[in-house]
Tab-separated table of C-alpha atoms and ligand atoms in Angstrom:
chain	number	residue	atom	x	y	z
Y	1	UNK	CA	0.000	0.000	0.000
Y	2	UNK	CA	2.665	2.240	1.007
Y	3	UNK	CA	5.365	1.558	-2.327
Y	4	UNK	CA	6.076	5.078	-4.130
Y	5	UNK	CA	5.286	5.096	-7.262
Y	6	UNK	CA	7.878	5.145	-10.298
Y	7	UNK	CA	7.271	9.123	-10.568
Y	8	UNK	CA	7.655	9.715	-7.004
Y	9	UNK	CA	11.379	7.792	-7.287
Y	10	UNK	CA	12.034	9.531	-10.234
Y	11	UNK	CA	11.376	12.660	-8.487
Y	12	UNK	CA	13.366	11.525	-5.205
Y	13	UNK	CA	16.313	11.060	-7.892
Y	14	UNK	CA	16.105	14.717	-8.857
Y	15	UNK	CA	16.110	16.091	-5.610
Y	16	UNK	CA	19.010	13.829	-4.268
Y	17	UNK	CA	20.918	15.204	-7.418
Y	18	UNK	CA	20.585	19.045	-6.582
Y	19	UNK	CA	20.834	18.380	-2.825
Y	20	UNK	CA	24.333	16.450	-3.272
Y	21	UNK	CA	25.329	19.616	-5.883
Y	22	UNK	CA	23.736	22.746	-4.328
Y	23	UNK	CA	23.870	21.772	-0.667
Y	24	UNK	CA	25.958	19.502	0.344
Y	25	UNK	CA	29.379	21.350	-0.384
Y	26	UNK	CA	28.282	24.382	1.347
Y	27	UNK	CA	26.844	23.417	4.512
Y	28	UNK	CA	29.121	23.087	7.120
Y	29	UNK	CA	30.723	26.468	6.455
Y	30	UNK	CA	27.007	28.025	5.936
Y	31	UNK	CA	26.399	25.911	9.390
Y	32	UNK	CA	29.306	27.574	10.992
Y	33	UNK	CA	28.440	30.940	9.574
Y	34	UNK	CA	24.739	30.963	10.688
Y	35	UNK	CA	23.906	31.784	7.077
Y	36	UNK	CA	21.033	31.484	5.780
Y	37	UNK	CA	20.914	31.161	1.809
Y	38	UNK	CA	18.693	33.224	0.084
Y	39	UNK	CA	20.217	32.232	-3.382
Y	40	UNK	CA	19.697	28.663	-2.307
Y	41	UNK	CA	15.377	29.499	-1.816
Y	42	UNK	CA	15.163	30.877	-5.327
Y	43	UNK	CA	16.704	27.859	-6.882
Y	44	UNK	CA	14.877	25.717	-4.539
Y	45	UNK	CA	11.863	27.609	-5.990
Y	46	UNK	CA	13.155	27.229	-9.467
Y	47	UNK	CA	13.061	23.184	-9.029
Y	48	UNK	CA	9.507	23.621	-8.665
Y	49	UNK	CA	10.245	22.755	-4.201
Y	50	UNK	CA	7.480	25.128	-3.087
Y	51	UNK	CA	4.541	24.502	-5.747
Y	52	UNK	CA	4.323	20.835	-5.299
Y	53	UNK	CA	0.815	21.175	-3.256
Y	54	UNK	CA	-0.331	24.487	-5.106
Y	55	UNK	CA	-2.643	25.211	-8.070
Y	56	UNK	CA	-1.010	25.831	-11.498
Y	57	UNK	CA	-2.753	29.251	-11.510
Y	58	UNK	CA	-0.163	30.114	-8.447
Y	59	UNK	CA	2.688	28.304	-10.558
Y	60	UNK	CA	2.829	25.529	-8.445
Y	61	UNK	CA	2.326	21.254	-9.915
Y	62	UNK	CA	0.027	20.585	-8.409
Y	63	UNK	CA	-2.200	19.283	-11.471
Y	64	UNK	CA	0.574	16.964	-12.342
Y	65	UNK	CA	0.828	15.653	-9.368
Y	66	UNK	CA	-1.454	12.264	-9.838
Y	67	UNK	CA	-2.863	12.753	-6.305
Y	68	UNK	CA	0.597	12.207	-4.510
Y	69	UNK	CA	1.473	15.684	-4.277
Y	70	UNK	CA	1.860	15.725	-0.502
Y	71	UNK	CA	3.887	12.382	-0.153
Y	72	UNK	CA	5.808	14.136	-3.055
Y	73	UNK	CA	6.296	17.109	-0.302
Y	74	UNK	CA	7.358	14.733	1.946
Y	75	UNK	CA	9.998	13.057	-0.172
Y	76	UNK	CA	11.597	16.545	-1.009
Y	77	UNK	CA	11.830	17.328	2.792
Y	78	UNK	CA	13.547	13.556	3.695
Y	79	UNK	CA	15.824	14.489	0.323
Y	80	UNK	CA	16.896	17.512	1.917
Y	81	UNK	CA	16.998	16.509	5.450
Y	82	UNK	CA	18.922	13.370	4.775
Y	83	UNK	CA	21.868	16.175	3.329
Y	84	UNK	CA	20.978	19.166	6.160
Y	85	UNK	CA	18.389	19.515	8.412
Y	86	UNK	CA	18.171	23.155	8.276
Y	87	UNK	CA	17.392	23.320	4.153
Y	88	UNK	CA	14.919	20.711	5.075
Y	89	UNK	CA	12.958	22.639	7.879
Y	90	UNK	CA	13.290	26.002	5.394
Y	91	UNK	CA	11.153	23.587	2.944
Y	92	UNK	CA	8.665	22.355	5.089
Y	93	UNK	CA	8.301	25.487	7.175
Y	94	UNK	CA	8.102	27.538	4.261
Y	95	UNK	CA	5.232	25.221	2.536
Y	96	UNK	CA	3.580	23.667	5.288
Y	97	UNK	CA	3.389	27.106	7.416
Y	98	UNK	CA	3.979	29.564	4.739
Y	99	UNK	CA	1.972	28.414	1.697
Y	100	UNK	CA	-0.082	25.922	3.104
Y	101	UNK	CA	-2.358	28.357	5.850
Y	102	UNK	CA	-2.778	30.827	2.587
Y	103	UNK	CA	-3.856	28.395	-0.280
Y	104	UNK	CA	-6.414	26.777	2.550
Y	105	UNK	CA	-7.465	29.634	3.848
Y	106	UNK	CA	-7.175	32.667	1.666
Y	107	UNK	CA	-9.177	35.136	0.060
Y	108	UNK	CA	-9.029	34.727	-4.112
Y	109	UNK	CA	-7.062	38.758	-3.280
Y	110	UNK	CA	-4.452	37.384	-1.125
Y	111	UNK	CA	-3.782	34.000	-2.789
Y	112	UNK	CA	-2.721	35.908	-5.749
Y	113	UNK	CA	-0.885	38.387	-3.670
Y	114	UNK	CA	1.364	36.153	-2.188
Y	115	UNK	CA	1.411	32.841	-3.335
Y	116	UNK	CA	3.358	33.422	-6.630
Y	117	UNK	CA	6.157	35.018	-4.636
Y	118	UNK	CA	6.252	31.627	-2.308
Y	119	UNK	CA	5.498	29.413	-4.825
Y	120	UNK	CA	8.690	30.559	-6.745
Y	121	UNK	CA	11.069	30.859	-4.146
Y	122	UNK	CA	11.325	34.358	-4.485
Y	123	UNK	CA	9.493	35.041	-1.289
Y	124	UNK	CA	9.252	32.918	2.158
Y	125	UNK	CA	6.086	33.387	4.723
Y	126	UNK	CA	6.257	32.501	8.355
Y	127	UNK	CA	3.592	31.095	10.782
Y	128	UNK	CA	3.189	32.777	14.162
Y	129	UNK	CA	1.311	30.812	16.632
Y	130	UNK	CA	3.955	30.273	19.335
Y	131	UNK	CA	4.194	33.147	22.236
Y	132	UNK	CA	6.743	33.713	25.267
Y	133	UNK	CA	3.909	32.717	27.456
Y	134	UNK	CA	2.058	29.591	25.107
Y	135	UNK	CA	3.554	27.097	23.397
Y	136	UNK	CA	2.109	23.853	23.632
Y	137	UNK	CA	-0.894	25.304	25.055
Y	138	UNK	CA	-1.341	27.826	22.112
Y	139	UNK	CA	-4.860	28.387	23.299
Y	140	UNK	CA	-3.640	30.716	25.693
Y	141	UNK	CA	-2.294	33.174	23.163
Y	142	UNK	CA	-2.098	36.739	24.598
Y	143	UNK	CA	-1.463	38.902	21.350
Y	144	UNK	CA	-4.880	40.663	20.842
Y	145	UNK	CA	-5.841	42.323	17.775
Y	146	UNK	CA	-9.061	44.800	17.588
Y	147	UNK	CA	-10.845	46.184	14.895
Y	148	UNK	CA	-12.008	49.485	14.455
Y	149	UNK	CA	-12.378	51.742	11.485
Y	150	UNK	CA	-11.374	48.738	8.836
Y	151	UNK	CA	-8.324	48.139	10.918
Y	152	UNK	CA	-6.893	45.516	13.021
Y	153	UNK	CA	-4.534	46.774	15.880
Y	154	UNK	CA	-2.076	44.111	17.328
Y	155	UNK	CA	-0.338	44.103	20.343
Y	156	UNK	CA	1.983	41.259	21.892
Y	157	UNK	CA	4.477	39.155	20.939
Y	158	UNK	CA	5.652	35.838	19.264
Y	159	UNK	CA	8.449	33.524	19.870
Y	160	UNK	CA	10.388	31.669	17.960
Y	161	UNK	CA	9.011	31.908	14.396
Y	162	UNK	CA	10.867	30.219	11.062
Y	163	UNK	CA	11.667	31.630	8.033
Y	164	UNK	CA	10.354	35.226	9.514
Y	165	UNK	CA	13.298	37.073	8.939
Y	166	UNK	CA	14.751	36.511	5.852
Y	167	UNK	CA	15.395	39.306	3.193
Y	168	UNK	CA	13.023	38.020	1.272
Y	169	UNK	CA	10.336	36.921	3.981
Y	170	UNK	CA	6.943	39.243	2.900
Y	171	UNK	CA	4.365	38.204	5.289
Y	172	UNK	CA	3.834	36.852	8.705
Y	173	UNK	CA	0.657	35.210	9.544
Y	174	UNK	CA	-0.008	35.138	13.262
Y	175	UNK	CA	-3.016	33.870	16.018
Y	176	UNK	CA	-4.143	36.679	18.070
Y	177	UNK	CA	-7.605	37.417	20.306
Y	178	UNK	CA	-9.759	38.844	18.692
Y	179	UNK	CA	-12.623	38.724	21.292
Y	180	UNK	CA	-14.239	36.555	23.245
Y	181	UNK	CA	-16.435	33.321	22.254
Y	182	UNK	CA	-20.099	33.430	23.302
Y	183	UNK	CA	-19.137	30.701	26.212
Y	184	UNK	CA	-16.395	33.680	27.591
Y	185	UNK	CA	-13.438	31.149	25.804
Y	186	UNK	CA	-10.870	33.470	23.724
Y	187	UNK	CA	-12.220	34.064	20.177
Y	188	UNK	CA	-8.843	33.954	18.209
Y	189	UNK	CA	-8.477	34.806	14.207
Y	190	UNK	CA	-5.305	34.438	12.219
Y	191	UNK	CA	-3.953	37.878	10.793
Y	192	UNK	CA	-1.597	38.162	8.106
Y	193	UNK	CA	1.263	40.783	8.774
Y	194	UNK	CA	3.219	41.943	5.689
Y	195	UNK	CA	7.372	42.729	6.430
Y	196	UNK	CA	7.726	46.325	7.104
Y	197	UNK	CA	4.142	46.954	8.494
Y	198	UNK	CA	4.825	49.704	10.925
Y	199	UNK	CA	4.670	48.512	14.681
Y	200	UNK	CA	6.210	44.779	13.373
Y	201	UNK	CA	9.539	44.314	14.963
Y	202	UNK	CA	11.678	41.414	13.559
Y	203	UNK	CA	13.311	40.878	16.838
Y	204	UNK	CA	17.204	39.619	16.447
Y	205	UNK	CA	17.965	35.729	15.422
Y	206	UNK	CA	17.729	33.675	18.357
Y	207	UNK	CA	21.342	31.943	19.430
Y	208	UNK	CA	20.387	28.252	18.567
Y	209	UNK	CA	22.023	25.050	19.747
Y	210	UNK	CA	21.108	23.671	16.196
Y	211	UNK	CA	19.237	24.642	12.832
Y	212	UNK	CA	21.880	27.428	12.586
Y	213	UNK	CA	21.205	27.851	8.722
Y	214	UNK	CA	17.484	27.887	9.421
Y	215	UNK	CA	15.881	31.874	10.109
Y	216	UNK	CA	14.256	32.250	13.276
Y	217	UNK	CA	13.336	35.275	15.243
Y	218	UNK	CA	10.786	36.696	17.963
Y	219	UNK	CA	8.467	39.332	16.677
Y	220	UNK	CA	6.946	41.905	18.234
Y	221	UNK	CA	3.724	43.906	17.877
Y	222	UNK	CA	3.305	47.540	19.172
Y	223	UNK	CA	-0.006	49.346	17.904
Y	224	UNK	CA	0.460	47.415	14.124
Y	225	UNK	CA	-2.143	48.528	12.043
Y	226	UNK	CA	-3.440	46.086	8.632
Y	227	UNK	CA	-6.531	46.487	6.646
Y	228	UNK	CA	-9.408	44.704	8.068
Y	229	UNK	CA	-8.697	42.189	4.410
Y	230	UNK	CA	-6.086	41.058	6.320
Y	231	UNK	CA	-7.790	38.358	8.554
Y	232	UNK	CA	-7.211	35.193	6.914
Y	233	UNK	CA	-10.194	32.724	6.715
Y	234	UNK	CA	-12.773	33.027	9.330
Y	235	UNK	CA	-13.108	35.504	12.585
Y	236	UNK	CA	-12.429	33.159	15.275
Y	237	UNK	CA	-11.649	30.526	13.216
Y	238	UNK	CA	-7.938	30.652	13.789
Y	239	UNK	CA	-7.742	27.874	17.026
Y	240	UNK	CA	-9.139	25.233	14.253
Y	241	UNK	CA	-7.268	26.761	10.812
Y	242	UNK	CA	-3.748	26.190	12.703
Y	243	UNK	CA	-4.408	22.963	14.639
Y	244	UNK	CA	-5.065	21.457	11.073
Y	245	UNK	CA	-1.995	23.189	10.040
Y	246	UNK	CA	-0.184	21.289	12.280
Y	247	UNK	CA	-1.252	18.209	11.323
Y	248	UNK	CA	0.582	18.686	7.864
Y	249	UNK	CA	3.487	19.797	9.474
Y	250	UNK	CA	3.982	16.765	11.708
Y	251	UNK	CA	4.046	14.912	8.975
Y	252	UNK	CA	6.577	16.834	7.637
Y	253	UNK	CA	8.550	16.832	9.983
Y	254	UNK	CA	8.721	13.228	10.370
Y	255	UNK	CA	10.002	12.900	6.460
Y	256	UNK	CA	12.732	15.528	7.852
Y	257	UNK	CA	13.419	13.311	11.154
Y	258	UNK	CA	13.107	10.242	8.996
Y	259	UNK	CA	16.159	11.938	6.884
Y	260	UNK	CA	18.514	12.360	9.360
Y	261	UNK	CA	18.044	8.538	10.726
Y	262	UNK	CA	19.231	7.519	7.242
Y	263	UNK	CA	21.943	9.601	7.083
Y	264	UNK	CA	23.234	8.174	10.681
Y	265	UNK	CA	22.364	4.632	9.494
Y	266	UNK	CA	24.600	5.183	6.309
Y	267	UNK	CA	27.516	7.222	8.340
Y	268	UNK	CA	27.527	4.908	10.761
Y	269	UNK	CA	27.898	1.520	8.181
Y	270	UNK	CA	30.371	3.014	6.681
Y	271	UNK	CA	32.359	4.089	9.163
Y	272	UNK	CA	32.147	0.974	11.199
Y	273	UNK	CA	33.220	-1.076	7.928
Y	274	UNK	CA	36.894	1.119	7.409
Y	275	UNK	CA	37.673	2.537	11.054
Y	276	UNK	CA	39.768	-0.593	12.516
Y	277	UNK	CA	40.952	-0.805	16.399
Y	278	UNK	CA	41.985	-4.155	18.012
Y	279	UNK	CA	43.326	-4.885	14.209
Y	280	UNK	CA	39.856	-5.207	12.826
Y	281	UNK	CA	37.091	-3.209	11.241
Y	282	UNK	CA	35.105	-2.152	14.702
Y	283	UNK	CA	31.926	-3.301	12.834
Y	284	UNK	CA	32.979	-6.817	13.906
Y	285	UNK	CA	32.401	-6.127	17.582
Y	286	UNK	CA	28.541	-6.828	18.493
Y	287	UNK	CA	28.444	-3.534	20.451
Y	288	UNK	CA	29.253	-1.939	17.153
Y	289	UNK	CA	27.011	-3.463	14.938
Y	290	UNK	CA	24.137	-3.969	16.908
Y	291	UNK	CA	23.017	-0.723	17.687
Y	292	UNK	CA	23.910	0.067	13.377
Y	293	UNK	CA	20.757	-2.742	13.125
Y	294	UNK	CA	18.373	-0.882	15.086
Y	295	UNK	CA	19.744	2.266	13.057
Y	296	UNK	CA	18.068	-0.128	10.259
Y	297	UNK	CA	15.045	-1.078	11.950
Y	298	UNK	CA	14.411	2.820	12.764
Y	299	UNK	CA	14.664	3.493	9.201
Y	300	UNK	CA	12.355	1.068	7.846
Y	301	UNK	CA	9.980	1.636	10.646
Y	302	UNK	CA	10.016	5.935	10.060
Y	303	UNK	CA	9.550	5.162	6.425
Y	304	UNK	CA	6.706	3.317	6.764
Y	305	UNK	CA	4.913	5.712	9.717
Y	306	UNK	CA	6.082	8.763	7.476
Y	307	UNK	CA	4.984	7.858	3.841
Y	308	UNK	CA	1.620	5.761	5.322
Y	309	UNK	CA	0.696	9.339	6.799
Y	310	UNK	CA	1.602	11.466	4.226
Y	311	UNK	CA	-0.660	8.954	1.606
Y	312	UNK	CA	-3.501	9.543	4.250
Y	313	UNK	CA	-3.073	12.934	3.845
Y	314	UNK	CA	-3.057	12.574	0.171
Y	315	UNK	CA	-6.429	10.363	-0.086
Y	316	UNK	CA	-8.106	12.581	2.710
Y	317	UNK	CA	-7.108	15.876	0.193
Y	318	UNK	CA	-9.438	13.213	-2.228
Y	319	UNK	CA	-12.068	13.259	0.393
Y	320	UNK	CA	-11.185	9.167	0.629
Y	321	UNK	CA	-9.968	9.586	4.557
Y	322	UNK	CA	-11.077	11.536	7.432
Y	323	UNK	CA	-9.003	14.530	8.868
Y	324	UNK	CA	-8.974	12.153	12.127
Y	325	UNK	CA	-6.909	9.645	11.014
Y	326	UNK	CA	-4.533	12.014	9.545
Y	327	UNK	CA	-4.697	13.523	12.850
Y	328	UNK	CA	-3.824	10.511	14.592
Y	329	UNK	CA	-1.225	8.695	11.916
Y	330	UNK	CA	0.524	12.420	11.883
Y	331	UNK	CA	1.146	12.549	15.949
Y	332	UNK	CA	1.865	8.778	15.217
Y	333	UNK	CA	4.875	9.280	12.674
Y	334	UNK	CA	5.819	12.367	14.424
Y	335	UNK	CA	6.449	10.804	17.997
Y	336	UNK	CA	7.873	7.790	16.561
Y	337	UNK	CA	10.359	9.161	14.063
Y	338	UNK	CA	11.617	12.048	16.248
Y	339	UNK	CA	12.789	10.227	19.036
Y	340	UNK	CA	14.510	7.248	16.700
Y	341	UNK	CA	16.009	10.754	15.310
Y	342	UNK	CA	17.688	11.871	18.342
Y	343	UNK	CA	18.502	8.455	19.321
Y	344	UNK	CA	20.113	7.914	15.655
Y	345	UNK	CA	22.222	10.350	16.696
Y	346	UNK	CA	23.549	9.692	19.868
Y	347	UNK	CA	24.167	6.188	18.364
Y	348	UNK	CA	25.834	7.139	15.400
Y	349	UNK	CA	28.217	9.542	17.723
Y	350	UNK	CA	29.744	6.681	19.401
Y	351	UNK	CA	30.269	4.365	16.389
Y	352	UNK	CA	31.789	7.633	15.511
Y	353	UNK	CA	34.221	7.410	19.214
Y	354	UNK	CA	36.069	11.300	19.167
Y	355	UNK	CA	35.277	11.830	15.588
Y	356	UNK	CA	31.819	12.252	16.362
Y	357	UNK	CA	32.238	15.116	18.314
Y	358	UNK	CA	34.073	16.743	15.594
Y	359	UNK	CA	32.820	19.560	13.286
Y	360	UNK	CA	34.860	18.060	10.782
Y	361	UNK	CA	32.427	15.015	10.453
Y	362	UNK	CA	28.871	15.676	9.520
Y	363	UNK	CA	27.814	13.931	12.486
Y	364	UNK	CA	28.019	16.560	14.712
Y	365	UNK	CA	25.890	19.003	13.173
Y	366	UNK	CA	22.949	16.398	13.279
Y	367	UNK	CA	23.580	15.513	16.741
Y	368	UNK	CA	23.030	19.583	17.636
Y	369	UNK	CA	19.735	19.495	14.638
Y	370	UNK	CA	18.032	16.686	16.577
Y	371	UNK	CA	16.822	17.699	19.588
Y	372	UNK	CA	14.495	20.363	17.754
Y	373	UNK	CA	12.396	17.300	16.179
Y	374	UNK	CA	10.924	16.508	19.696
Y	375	UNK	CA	10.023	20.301	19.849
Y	376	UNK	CA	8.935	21.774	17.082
Y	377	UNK	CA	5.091	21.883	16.004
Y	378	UNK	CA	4.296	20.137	18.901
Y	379	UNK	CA	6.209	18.344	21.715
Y	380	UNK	CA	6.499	14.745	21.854
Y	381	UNK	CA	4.262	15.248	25.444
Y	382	UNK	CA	1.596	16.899	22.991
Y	383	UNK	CA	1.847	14.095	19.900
Y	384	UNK	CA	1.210	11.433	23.020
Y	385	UNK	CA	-1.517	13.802	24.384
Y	386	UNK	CA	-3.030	13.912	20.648
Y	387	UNK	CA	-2.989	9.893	20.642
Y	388	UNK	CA	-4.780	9.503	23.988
Y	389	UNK	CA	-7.556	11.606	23.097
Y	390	UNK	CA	-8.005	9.448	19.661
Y	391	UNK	CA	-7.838	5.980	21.964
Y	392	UNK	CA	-10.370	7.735	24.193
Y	393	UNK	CA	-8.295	7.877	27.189
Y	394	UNK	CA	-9.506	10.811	29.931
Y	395	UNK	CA	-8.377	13.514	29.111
Y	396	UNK	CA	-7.669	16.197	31.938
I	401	FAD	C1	13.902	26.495	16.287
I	401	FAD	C2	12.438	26.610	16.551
I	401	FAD	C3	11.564	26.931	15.508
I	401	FAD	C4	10.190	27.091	15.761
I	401	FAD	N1	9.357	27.531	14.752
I	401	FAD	C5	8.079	27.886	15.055
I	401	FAD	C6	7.238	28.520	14.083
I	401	FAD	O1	7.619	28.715	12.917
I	401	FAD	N2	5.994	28.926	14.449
I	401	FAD	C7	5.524	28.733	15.721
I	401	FAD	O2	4.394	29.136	15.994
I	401	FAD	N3	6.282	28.115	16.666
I	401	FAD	C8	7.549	27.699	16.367
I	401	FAD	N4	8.330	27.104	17.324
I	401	FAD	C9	7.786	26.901	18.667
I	401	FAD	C10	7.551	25.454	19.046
I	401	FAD	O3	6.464	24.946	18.326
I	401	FAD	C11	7.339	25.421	20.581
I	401	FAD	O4	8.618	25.685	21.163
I	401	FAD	C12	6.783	24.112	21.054
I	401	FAD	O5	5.453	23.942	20.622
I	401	FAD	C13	6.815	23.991	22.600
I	401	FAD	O6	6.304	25.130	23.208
I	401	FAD	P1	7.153	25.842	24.371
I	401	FAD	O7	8.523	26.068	23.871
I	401	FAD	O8	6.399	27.033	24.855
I	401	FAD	O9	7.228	24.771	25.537
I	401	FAD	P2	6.160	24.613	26.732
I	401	FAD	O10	4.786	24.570	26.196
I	401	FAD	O11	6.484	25.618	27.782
I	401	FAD	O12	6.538	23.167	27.259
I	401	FAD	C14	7.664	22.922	28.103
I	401	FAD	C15	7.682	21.416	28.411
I	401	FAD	O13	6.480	21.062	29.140
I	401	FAD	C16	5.798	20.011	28.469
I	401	FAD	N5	4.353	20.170	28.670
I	401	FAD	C17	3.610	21.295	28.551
I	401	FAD	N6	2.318	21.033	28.801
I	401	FAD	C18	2.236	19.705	29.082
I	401	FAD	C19	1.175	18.802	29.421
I	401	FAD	N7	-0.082	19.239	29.520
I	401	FAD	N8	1.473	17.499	29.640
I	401	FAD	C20	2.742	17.047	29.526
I	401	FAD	N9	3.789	17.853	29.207
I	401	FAD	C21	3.543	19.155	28.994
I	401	FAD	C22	6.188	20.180	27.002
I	401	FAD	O14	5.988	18.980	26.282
I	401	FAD	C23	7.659	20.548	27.148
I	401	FAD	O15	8.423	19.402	27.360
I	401	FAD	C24	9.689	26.874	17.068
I	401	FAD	C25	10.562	26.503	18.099
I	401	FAD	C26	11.919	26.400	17.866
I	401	FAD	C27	12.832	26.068	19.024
């Protein structure tokens, strides 16, 4: 059920060829740096990278895309990932938070307003949900936004938002209250901010353990006025439009996660086969080779979590599946292939011995990219949180 078709391998092929070309030689010094590469986004764009779930009309493939376009996402991001975690995360970030919330949810006026840009690579949008004071419980957003006079007003803050920074990042869309639901629970609405609005501060990048090529920054609000057009999808609707965001995104991030547990499975082989101590490859040792197996078994199993999700996603975009078990199979993948991530890593390090903690060897830059996976669009508390409340467990 879960064997990618001859045009999605084809299309794996592709991407492994520019990845190996265009990233690989640059990303360690990028890494070390903190640069992030603008040039890089446009010819991401030009590859077609950001238009594989969007419309022709926004020059995306969408069409041609033989209902698989989202696994086709996914196989970019594990591509990418598989080379450097941070490209990867500018991918799915960029579509899954970026593009995504504005083909869903926008007006025909703002879909043709921004999407082209995106969809091209010559523009990146960010997603702000995420607050000083709510993270995993996002509900509790403080930002407020009011409405007077065909204007929204915002006031707060975000924290820790991708790709919001760039010099060629043109719109923000963030979660703010917007009033108050008849039953007194926070009414919040999702507000698109364009770069250089007046009261929008791009606060300075964050010092990161990992992701160092990746763009992140706080933003602030102070009295930032947009056009009442602005509001993307429904008043009040924002709670639902982002938690169905995220469910995307999970998956996403599990073809990133499942990325860097191939690359550790293949370091980590290869290694162990050349690297000799005792006067023997140190593969031969079982304390070398076993833990390389479960590298294996973590592979195959994130494969098959990642790409059964992402063809849910693709038959529920068909109206085949339900949004609940993409819910579910997303948290699923996510949990799963996040931790095997960070545990990939820490194995891979000691096959590795004092090489591994070495800049010079690629494995050290995916041992500081890990720990993000178990964070990012939702902890792995929340994904276990997400699966209790599917198996009908109490919830608090
Ligand atoms: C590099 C980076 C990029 C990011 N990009 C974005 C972005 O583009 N847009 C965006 O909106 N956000 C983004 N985030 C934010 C990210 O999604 C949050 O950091 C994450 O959801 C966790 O929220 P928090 O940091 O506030 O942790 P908290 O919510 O404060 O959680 C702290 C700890 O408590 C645990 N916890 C909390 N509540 C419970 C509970 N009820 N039961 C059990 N455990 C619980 C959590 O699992 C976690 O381990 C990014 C974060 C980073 C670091």
């Amino acid at each position: 059920m879960f064997e990618l078709s001859t045009d999605h391998e084809d299309f794996r092929a592709v991407v492994r060829e520019f990845a190996a070309a265009e990233v690989e030689p640059h990303v360690a010094a990028w890494d070390r740096a903190h640069h992030f590469p603008t040039d890089l986004v446009g010819r991401m764009g030009d590859l077609g990278l950001f238009g594989l779930v969007v419309p022709d009309e926004f020059g995306g493939s969408l069409e041609a895309s033989d209902g698989g376009a989202f696994t086709s996402l996914c196989i970019a991001i594990e591509e990418l990932g598989y080379v450097d975690q941070s490209i990867g995360i500018t991918l799915s970030a960029g579509v899954g938070l970026g593009i995504n919330p504005i083909l869903t949810y926008g007006s025909p006026g703002q879909k043709a307003r921004f999407l082209p840009d995106l969809v091209a690579g010559r523009a990146l949008a960010g997603f702000g949900l995420t607050e000083p004071d709510a993270g995993s419980d996002a509900g509790a957003s403080r930002t407020r936004a009011t409405l007077a006079d065909g204007q929204w007003t915002l006031d707060g803050a975000k924290a820790f938002i991708t790709n919001s920074g760039t010099d060629i990042t043109s719109v923000v869309t963030v979660t703010a209250r917007t009033g108050e639901t008849a039953t007194g629970a926070p009414e919040i609405s999702a507000i698109m901010i364009p770069t250089g609005t007046p009261g929008f501060t791009v606060e300075a990048p964050y010092d990161k353990l990992g992701w160092h090529i990746s763009d992140t920054h706080g933003l602030t609000f102070a009295q930032c006025r947009v056009p009442e057009t602005n509001l993307l999808g429904e008043r009040g609707a924002g709670f639902k439009q982002f938690l169905k965001t995220l469910d995307d995104g999970r998956i996403a991030i599990s073809a990133l996660a499942l990325g860097m547990t191939r690359r550790m499975l293949d370091e980590a082989t290869a290694y162990a086969k050349t690297r000799t101590a005792f006067g023997k490859p140190i593969g031969v040792n079982q304390g070398v080779s076993f833990p390389i197996a479960d590298l294996a078994v973590m592979v195959e199993n994130s494969r098959l979590v990642t790409y059964r999700a992402a063809w849910l996603k693709d038959e529920q975009e068909a109206g085949r599946r339900s949004v609940a078990e993409v819910k579910k199979a997303a948290a699923i993948a996510k949990l799963y292939t996040t931790e095997s991530a960070v545990t990939a890593t820490r194995i891979a390090t000691q096959v590795f011995g004092g090489n591994g903690f070495m800049e010079e060897y690629p494995i050290a830059r995916f041992y500081r990219d890990a720990k993000i996976l178990e964070i990012g669009e939702g902890t792995s508390e929340v994904q276990r949180m997400v699966i209790g409340r599917h198996l009908g467990l109490p919830q608090a």
